[in-house]
Amino acid sequence: AYTPDWVPRVSRTRDDAYGGNDEPATSSEWVAFVDAFVRRMRPLGVRHFGLWNEANLDGFWEEEAGLDAWIDKIVLPGAAAVRAACADCVVLG
């Protein structure tokens, strides 16, 4: 649901000092996280994974980035990472 401090961001002028809703520069860190998380949780019986909470709210995804960037950088690569790590898992919005 939030962009970690260690993830590179898209360079833009921001009106707030809060970085948790910033658009990441690429999807690579996100995909690596999702892959590791699914591989850790699946053996414990977890089969359902939700991706990044409420991108329509500015507190979770910056408005300047737009929902197309969320779909392209978070939803599509995140869903692919879940399915690559676990063919019988379910991806939730």
Tab-separated table of C-alpha atoms in Angstrom:
chain	number	residue	atom	x	y	z
A	1	ALA	CA	0.000	0.000	0.000
A	2	TYR	CA	2.976	2.348	0.310
A	3	THR	CA	6.206	3.137	-1.518
A	4	PRO	CA	9.127	2.199	0.778
A	5	ASP	CA	11.792	4.848	1.389
A	6	TRP	CA	14.467	2.783	-0.406
A	7	VAL	CA	12.591	2.631	-3.736
A	8	PRO	CA	13.656	5.164	-6.415
A	9	ARG	CA	10.831	7.525	-7.366
A	10	VAL	CA	9.744	9.263	-10.532
A	11	SER	CA	11.347	12.678	-10.420
A	12	ARG	CA	8.739	15.414	-10.136
A	13	THR	CA	7.971	18.439	-8.007
A	14	ARG	CA	5.787	17.393	-5.103
A	15	ASP	CA	3.662	19.548	-2.835
A	16	ASP	CA	4.000	17.225	0.154
A	17	ALA	CA	6.878	15.716	2.092
A	18	TYR	CA	5.125	12.345	2.337
A	19	GLY	CA	6.833	9.720	0.171
A	20	GLY	CA	4.570	6.756	0.855
A	21	ASN	CA	2.319	7.546	-2.079
A	22	ASP	CA	5.066	8.373	-4.609
A	23	GLU	CA	5.202	6.642	-7.984
A	24	PRO	CA	8.199	4.285	-8.183
A	25	ALA	CA	10.605	4.844	-11.083
A	26	THR	CA	10.257	1.218	-12.236
A	27	SER	CA	8.393	-1.933	-11.276
A	28	SER	CA	11.501	-4.003	-10.563
A	29	GLU	CA	11.571	-3.533	-6.779
A	30	TRP	CA	7.826	-4.139	-6.579
A	31	VAL	CA	8.009	-7.352	-8.612
A	32	ALA	CA	10.899	-8.653	-6.488
A	33	PHE	CA	8.935	-7.883	-3.308
A	34	VAL	CA	5.751	-9.555	-4.547
A	35	ASP	CA	7.681	-12.638	-5.686
A	36	ALA	CA	9.466	-12.978	-2.328
A	37	PHE	CA	6.286	-12.372	-0.352
A	38	VAL	CA	4.218	-14.915	-2.292
A	39	ARG	CA	6.961	-17.537	-2.046
A	40	ARG	CA	7.148	-16.937	1.712
A	41	MET	CA	3.407	-16.988	2.363
A	42	ARG	CA	2.203	-19.741	-0.010
A	43	PRO	CA	3.735	-22.593	2.044
A	44	LEU	CA	1.781	-21.222	5.021
A	45	GLY	CA	-1.483	-21.720	3.141
A	46	VAL	CA	-2.020	-18.199	1.805
A	47	ARG	CA	-3.566	-18.270	-1.672
A	48	HIS	CA	-5.103	-14.801	-1.999
A	49	PHE	CA	-3.021	-11.668	-2.458
A	50	GLY	CA	-4.233	-8.067	-2.660
A	51	LEU	CA	-2.266	-5.474	-4.580
A	52	TRP	CA	-1.654	-1.923	-3.345
A	53	ASN	CA	-4.612	-0.490	-1.461
A	54	GLU	CA	-6.897	2.245	-2.802
A	55	ALA	CA	-4.873	3.892	-5.539
A	56	ASN	CA	-7.809	6.224	-6.148
A	57	LEU	CA	-6.978	7.990	-2.866
A	58	ASP	CA	-4.096	10.489	-2.877
A	59	GLY	CA	-2.766	9.136	0.425
A	60	PHE	CA	-1.996	5.781	-1.204
A	61	TRP	CA	-0.993	6.824	-4.747
A	62	GLU	CA	-0.065	10.366	-5.728
A	63	GLU	CA	-2.619	12.064	-7.914
A	64	GLU	CA	0.040	13.394	-10.324
A	65	ALA	CA	1.049	9.849	-11.263
A	66	GLY	CA	-2.438	8.922	-12.440
A	67	LEU	CA	-4.207	5.585	-12.385
A	68	ASP	CA	-2.665	4.468	-15.703
A	69	ALA	CA	0.778	4.513	-14.057
A	70	TRP	CA	-0.625	2.474	-11.138
A	71	ILE	CA	-2.026	-0.109	-13.539
A	72	ASP	CA	1.180	-0.253	-15.621
A	73	LYS	CA	3.669	-0.248	-12.719
A	74	ILE	CA	1.779	-1.960	-9.893
A	75	VAL	CA	-1.262	-3.987	-10.971
A	76	LEU	CA	-0.084	-5.719	-14.144
A	77	PRO	CA	3.477	-6.549	-13.034
A	78	GLY	CA	2.294	-7.393	-9.508
A	79	ALA	CA	-0.382	-9.791	-10.758
A	80	ALA	CA	2.129	-11.406	-13.118
A	81	ALA	CA	4.588	-11.822	-10.223
A	82	VAL	CA	1.932	-13.510	-8.058
A	83	ARG	CA	1.004	-15.891	-10.859
A	84	ALA	CA	4.642	-16.650	-11.697
A	85	ALA	CA	5.367	-17.569	-8.077
A	86	CYS	CA	2.097	-19.435	-7.510
A	87	ALA	CA	-0.067	-20.748	-10.333
A	88	ASP	CA	-3.016	-21.565	-8.038
A	89	CYS	CA	-3.053	-18.222	-6.208
A	90	VAL	CA	-5.710	-15.542	-6.607
A	91	VAL	CA	-4.907	-11.869	-7.176
A	92	LEU	CA	-7.279	-9.366	-5.557
A	93	GLY	CA	-7.736	-5.682	-6.268
